[in-house]
PDB file of N, CA and C in Angstrom:
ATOM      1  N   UNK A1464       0.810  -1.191   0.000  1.00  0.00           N
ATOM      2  CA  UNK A1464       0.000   0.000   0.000  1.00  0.00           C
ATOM      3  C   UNK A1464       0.854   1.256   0.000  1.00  0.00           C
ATOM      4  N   UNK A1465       1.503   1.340   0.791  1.00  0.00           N
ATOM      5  CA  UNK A1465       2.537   2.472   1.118  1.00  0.00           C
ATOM      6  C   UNK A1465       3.604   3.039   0.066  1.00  0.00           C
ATOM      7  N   UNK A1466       4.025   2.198  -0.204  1.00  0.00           N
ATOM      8  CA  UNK A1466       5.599   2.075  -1.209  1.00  0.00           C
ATOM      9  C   UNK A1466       5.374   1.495  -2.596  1.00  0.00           C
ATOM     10  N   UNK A1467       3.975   0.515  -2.588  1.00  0.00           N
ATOM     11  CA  UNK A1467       4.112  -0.530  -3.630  1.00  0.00           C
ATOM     12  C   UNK A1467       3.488   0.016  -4.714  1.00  0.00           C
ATOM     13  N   UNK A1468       2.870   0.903  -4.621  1.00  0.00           N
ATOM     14  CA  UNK A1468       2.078   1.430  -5.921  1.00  0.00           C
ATOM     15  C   UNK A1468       1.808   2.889  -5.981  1.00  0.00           C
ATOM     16  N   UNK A1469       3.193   3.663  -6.063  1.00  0.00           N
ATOM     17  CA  UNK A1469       3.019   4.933  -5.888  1.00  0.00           C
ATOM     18  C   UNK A1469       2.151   5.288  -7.134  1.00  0.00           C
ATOM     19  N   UNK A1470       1.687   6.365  -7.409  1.00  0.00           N
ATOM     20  CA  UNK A1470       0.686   6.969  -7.806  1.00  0.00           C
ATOM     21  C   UNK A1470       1.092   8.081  -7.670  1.00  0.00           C
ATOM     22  N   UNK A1471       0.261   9.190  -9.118  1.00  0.00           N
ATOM     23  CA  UNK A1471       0.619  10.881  -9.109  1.00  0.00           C
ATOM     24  C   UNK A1471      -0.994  11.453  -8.564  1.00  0.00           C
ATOM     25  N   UNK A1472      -1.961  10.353  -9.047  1.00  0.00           N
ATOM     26  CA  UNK A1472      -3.208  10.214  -8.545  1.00  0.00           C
ATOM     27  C   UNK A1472      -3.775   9.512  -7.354  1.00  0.00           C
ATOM     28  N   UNK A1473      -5.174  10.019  -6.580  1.00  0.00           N
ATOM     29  CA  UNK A1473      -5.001   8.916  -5.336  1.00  0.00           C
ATOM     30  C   UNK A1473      -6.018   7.630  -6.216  1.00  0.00           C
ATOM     31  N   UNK A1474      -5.869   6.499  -5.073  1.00  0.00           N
ATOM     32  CA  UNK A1474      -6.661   5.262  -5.459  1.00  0.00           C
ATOM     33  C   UNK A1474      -7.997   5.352  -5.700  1.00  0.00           C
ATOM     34  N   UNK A1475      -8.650   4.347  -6.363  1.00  0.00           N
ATOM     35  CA  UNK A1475     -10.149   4.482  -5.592  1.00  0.00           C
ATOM     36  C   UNK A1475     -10.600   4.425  -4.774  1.00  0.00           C
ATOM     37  N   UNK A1476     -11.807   4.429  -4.441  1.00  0.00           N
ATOM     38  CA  UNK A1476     -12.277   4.456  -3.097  1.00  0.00           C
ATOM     39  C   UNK A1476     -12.082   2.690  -2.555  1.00  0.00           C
ATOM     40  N   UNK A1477     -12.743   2.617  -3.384  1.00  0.00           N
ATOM     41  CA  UNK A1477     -12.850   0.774  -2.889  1.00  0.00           C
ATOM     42  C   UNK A1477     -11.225   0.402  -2.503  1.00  0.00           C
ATOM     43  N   UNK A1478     -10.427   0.962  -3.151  1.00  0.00           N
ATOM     44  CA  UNK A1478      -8.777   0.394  -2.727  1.00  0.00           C
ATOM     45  C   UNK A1478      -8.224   1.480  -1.316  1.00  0.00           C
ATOM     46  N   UNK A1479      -9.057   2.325  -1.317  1.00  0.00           N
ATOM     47  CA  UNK A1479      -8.556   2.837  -0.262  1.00  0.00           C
ATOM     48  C   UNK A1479      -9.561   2.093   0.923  1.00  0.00           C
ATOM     49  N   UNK A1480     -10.648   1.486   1.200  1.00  0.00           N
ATOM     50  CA  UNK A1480     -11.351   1.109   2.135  1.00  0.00           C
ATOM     51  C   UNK A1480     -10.633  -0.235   2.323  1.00  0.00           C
ATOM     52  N   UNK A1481     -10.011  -0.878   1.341  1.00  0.00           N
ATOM     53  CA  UNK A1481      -9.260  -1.825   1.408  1.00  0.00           C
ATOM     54  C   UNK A1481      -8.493  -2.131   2.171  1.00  0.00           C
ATOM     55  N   UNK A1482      -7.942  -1.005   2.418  1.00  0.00           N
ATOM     56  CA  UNK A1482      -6.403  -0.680   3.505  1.00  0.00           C
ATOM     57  C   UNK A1482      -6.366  -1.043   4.343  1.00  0.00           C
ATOM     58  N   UNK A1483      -5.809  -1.272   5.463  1.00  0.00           N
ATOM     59  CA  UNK A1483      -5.800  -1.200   6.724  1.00  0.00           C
ATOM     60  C   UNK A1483      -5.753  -0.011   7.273  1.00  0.00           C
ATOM     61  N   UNK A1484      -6.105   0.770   8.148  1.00  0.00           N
ATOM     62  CA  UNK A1484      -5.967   2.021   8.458  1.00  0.00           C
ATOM     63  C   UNK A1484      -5.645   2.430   9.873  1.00  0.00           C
ATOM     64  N   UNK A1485      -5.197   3.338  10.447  1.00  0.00           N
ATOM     65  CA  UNK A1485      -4.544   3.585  11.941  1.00  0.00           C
ATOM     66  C   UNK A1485      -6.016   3.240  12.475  1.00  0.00           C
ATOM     67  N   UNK A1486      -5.561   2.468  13.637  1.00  0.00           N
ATOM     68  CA  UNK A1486      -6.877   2.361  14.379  1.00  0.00           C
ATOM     69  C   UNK A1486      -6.978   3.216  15.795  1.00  0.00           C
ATOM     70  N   UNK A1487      -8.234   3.490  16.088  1.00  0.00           N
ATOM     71  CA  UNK A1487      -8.203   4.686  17.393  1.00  0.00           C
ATOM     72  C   UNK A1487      -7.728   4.396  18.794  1.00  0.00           C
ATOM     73  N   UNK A1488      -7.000   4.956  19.497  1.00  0.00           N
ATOM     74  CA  UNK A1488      -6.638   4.360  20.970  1.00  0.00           C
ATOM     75  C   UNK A1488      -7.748   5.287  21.664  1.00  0.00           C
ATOM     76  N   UNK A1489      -7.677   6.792  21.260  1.00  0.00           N
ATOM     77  CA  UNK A1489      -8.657   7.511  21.843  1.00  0.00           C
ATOM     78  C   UNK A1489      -9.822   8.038  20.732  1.00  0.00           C
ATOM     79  N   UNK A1490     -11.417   7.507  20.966  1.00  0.00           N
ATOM     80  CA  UNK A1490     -11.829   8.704  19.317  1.00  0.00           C
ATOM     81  C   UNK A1490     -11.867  10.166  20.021  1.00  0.00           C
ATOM     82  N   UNK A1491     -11.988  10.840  18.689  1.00  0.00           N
ATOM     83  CA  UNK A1491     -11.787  12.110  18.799  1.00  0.00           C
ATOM     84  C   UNK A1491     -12.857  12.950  20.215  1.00  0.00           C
ATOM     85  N   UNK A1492     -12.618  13.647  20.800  1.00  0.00           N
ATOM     86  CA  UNK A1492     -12.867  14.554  21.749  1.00  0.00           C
ATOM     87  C   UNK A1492     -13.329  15.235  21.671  1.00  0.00           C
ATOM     88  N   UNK A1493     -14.780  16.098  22.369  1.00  0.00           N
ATOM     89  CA  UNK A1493     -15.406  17.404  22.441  1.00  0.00           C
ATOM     90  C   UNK A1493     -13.518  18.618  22.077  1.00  0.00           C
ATOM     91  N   UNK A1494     -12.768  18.714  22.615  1.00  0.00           N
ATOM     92  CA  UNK A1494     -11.880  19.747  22.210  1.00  0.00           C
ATOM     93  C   UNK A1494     -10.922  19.447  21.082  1.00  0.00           C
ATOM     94  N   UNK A1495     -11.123  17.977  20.745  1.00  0.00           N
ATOM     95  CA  UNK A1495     -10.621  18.467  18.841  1.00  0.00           C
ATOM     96  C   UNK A1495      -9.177  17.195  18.914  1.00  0.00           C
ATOM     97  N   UNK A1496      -8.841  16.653  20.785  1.00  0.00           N
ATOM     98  CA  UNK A1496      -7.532  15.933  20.837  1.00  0.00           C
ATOM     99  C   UNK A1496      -8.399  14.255  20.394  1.00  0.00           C
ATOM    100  N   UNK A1497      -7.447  13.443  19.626  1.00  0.00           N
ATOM    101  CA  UNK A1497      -7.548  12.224  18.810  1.00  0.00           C
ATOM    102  C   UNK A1497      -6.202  11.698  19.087  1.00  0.00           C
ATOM    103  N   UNK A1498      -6.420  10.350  19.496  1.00  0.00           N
ATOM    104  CA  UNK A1498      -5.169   9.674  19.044  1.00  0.00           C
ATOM    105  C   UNK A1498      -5.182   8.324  18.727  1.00  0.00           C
ATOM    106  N   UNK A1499      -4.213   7.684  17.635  1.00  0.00           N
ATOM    107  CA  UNK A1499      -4.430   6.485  16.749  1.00  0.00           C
ATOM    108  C   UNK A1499      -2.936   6.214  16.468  1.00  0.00           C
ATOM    109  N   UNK A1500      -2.725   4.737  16.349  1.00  0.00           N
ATOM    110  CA  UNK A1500      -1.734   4.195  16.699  1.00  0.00           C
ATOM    111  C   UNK A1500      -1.658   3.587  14.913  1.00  0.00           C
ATOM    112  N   UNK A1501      -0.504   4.052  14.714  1.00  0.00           N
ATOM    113  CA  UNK A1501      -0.108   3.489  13.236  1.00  0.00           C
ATOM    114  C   UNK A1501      -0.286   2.004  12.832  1.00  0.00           C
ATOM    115  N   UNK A1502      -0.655   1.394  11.509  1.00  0.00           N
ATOM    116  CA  UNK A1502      -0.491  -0.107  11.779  1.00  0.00           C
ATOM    117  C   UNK A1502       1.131  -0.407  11.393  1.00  0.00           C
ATOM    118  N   UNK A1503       1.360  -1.572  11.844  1.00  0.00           N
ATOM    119  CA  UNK A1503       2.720  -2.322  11.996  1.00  0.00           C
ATOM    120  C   UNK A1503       2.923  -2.593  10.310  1.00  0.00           C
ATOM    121  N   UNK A1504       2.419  -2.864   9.481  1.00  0.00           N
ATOM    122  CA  UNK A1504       2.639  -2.480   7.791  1.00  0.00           C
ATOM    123  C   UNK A1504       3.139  -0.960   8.230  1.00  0.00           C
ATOM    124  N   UNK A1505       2.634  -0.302   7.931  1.00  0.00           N
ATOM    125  CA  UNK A1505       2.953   0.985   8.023  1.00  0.00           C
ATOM    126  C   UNK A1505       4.681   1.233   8.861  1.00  0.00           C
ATOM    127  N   UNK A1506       5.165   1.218   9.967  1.00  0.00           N
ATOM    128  CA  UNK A1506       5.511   1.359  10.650  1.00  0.00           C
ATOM    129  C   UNK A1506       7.253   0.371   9.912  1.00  0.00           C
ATOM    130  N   UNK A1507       6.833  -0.495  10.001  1.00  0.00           N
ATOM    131  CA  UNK A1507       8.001  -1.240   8.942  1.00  0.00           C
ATOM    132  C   UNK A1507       8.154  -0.802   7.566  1.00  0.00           C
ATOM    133  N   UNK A1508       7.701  -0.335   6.952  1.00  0.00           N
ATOM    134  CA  UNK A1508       7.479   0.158   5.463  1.00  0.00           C
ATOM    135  C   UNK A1508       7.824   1.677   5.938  1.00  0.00           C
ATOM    136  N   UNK A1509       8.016   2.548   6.751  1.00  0.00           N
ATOM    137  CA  UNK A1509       8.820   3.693   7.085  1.00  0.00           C
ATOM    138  C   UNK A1509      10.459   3.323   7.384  1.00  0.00           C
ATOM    139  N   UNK A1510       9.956   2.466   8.468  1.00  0.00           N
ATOM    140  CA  UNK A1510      11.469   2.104   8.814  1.00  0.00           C
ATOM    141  C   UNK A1510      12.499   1.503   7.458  1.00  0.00           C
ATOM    142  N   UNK A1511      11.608   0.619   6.758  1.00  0.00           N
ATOM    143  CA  UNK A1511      12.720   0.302   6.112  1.00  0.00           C
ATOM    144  C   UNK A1511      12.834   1.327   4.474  1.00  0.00           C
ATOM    145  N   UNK A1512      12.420   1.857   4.380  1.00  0.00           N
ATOM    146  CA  UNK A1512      12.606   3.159   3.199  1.00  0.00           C
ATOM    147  C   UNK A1512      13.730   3.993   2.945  1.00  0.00           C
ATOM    148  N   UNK A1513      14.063   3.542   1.760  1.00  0.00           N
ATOM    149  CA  UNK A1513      15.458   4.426   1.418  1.00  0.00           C
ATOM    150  C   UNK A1513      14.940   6.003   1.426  1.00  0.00           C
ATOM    151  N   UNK A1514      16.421   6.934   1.215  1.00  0.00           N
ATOM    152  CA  UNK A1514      15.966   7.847   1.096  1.00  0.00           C
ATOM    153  C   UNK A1514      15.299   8.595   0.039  1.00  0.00           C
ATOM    154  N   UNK A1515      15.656   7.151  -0.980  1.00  0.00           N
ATOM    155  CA  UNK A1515      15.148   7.546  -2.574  1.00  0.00           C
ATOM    156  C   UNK A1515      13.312   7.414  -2.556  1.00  0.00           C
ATOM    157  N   UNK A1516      12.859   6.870  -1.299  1.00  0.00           N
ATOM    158  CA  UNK A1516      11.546   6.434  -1.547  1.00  0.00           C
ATOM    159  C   UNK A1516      11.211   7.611  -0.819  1.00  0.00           C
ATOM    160  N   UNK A1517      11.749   7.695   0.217  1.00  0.00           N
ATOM    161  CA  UNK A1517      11.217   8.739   1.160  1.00  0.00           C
ATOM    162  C   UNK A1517      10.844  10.276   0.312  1.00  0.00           C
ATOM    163  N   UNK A1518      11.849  10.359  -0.611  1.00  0.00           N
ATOM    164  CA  UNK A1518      11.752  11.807  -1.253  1.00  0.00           C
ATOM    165  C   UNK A1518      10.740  11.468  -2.470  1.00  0.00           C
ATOM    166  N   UNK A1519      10.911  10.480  -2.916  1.00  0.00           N
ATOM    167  CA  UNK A1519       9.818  10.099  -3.828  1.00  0.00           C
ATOM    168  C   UNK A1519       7.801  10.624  -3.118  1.00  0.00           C
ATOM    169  N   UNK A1520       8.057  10.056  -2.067  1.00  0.00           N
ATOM    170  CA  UNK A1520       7.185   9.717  -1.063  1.00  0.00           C
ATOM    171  C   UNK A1520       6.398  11.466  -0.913  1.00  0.00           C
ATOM    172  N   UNK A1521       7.910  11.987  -0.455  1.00  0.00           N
ATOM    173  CA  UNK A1521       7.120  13.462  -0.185  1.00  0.00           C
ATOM    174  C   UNK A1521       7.128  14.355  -1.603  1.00  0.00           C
ATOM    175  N   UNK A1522       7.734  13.872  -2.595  1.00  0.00           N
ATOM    176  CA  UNK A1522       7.406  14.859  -3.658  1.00  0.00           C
ATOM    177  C   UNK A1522       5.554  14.487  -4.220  1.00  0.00           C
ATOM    178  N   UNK A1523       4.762  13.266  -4.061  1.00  0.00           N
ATOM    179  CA  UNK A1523       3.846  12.952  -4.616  1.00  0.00           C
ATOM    180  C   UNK A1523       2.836  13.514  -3.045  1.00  0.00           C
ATOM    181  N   UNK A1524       3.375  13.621  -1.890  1.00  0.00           N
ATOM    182  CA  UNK A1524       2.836  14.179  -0.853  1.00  0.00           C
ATOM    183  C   UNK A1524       2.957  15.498  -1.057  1.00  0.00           C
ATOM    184  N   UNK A1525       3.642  16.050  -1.780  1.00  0.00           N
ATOM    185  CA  UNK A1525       3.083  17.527  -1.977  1.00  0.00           C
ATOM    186  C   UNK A1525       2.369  18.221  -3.033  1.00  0.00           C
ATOM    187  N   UNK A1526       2.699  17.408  -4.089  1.00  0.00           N
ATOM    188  CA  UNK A1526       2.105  17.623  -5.151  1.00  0.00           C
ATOM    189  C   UNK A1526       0.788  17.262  -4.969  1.00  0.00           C
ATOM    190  N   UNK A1527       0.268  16.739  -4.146  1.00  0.00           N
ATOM    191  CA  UNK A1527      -1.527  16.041  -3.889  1.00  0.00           C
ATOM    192  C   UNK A1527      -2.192  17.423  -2.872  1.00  0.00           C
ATOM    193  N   UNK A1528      -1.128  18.041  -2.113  1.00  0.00           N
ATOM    194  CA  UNK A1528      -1.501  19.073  -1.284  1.00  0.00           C
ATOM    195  C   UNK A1528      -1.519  20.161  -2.133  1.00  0.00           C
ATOM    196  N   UNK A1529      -1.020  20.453  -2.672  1.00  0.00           N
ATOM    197  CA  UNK A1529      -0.499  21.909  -3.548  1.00  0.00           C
ATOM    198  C   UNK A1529      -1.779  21.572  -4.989  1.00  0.00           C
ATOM    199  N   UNK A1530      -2.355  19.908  -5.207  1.00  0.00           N
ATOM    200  CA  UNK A1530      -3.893  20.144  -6.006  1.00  0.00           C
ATOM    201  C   UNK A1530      -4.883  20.194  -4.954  1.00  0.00           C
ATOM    202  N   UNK A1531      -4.557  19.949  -4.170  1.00  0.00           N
ATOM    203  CA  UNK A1531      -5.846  20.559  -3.237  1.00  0.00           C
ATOM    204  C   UNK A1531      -6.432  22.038  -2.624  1.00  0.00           C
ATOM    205  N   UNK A1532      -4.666  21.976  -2.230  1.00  0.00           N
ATOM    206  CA  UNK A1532      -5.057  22.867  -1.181  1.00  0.00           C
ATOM    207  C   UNK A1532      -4.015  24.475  -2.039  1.00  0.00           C
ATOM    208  N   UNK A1533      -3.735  24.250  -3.302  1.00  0.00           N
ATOM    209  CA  UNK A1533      -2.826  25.806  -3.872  1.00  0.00           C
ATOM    210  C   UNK A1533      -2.000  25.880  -3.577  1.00  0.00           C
ATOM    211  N   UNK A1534      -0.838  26.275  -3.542  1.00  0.00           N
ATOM    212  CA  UNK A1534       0.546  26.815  -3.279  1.00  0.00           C
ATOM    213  C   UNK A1534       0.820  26.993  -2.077  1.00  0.00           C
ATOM    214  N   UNK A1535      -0.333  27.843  -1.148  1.00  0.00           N
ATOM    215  CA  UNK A1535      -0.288  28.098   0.284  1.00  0.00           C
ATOM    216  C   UNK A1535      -0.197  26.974   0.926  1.00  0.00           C
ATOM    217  N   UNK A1536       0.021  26.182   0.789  1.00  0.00           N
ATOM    218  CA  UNK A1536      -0.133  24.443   1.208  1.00  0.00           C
ATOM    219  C   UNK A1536       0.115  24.367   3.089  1.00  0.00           C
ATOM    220  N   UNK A1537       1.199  24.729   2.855  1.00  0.00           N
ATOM    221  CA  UNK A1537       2.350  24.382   3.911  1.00  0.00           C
ATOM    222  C   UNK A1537       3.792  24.821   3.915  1.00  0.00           C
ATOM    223  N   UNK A1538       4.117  25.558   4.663  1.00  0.00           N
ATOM    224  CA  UNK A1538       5.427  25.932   5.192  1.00  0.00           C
ATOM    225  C   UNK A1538       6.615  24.861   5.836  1.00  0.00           C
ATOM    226  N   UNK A1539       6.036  23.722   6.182  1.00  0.00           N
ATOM    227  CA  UNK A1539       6.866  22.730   6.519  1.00  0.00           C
ATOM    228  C   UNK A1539       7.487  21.790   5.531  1.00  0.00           C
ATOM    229  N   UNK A1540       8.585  21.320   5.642  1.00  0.00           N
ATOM    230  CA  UNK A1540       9.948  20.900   4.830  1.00  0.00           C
ATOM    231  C   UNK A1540       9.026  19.252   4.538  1.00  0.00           C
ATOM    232  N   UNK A1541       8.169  18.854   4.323  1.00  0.00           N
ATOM    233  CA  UNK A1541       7.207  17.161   3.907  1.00  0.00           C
ATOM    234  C   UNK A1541       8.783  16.789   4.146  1.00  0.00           C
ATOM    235  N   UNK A1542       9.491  16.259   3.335  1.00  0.00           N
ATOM    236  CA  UNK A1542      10.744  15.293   3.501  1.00  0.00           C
ATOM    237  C   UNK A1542      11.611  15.355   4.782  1.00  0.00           C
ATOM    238  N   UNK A1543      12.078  16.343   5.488  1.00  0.00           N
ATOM    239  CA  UNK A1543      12.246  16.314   6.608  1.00  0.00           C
ATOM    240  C   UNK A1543      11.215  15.816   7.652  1.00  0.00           C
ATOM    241  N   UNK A1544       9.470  16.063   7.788  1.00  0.00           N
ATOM    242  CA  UNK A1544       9.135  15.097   8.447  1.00  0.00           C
ATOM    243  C   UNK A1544       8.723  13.820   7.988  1.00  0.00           C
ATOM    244  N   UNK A1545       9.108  13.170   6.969  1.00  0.00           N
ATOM    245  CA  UNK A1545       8.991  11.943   6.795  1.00  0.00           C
ATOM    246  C   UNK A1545      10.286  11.629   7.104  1.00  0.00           C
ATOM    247  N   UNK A1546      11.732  12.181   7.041  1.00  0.00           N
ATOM    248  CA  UNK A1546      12.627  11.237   7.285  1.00  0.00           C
ATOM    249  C   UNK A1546      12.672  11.228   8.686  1.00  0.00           C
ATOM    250  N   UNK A1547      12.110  12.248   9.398  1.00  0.00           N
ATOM    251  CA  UNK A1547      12.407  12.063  10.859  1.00  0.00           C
ATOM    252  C   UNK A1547      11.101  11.279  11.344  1.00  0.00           C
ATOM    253  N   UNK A1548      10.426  10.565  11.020  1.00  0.00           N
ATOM    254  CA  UNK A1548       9.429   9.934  10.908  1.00  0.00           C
ATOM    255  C   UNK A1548       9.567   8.672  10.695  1.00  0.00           C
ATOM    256  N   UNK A1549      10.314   8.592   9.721  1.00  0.00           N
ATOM    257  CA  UNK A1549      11.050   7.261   9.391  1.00  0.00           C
ATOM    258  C   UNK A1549      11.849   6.465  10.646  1.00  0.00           C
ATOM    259  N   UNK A1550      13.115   7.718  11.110  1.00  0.00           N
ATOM    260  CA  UNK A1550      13.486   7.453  12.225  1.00  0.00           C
ATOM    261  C   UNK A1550      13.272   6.896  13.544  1.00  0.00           C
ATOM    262  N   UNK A1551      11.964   7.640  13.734  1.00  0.00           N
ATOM    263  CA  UNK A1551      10.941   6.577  15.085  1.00  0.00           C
ATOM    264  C   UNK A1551      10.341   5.226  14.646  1.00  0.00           C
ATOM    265  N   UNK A1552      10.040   5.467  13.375  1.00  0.00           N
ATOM    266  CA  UNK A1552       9.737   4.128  12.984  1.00  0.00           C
ATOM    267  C   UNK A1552      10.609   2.831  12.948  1.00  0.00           C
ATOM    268  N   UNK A1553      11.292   3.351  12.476  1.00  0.00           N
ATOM    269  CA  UNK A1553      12.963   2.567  12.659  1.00  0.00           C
ATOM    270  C   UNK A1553      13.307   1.572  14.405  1.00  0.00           C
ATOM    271  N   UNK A1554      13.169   3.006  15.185  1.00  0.00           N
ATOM    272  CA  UNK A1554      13.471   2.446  16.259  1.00  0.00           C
ATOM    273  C   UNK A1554      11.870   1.709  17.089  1.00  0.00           C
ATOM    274  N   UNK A1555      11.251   1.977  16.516  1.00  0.00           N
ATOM    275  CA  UNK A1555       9.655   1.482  16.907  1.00  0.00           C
ATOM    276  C   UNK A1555      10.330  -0.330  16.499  1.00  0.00           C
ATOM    277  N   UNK A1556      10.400  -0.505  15.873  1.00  0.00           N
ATOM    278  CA  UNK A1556      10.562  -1.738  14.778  1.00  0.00           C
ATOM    279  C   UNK A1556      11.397  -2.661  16.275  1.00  0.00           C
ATOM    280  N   UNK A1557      13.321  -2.032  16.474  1.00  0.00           N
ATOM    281  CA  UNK A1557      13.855  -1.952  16.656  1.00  0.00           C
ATOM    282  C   UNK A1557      13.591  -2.712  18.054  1.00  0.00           C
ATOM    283  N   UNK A1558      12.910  -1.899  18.956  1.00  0.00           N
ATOM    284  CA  UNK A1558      12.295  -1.921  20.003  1.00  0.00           C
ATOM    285  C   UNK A1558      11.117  -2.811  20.141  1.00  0.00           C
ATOM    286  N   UNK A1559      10.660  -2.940  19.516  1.00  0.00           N
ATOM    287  CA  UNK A1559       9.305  -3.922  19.264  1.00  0.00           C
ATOM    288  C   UNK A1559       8.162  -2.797  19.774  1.00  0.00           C
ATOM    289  N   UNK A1560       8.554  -1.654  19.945  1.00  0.00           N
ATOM    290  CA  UNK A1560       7.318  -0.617  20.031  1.00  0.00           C
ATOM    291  C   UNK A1560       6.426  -0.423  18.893  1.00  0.00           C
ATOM    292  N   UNK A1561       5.784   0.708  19.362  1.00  0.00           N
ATOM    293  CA  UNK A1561       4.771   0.750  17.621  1.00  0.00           C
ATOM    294  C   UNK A1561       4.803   2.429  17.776  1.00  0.00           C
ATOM    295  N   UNK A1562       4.018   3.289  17.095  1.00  0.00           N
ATOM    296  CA  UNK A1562       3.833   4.507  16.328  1.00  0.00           C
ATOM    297  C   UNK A1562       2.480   5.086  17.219  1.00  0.00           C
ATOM    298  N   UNK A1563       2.274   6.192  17.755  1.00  0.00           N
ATOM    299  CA  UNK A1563       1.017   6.548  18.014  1.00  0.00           C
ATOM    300  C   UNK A1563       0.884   8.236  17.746  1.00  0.00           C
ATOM    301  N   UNK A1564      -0.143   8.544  16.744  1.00  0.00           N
ATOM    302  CA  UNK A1564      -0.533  10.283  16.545  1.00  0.00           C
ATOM    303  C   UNK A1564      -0.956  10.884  17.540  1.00  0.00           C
ATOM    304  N   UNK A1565      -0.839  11.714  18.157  1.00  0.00           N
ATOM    305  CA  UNK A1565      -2.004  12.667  18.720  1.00  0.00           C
ATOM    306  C   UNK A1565      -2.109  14.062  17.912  1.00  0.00           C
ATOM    307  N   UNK A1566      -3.238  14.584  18.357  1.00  0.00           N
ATOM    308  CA  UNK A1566      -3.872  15.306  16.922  1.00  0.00           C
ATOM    309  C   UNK A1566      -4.461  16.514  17.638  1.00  0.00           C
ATOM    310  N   UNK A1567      -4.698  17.502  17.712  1.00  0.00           N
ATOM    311  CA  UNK A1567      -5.623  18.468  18.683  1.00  0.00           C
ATOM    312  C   UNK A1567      -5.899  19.457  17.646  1.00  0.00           C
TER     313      UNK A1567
END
């Protein structure tokens, strides 16, 4: 899912319901805080990503933001937080830990 079939377009729907998807530790909250724990596909498929995928990864991650959302997209470096992203994942693996978002 992640790595195996990059795309300049997203999937269909039916292939995206397909997925496996982060599942909730907390659902979302009257004040907006959520948190969901990455799946272990996911989490290994960061960790083990070159840096050639990773930049691959965030050039099609921005280009999907910048048709959505215009130029104003985002001020943040996408490839810097995927490689430092990668990194916890890495040691998630490593550790036998796992990945968890919080969101507010």
């Amino acid at each position: 899912m992640y790595f195996e079939e990059p795309a300049a377009e997203l999937p269909p729907i039916e292939q995206l319901l397909a997925w496996p998807w982060p599942e909730w530790v907390t659902a979302p909250l009257n004040d907006g805080v959520e948190v969901f724990a990455l799946p272990p596909r996911l989490i290994r498929a960061l960790a083990d990503a070159t840096s050639v995928e990773l930049e691959e990864l965030a050039d099609r991650w921005t280009a999907r933001l910048r048709s959505a959302d215009g130029d104003e997209m985002t001020d943040d470096d996408l490839l810097a937080v995927l490689q430092a992203v990668s990194r916890l994942a890495a040691s998630a693996v490593t550790t036998g830990g796992g990945l968890y978002s919080w969101s507010f």
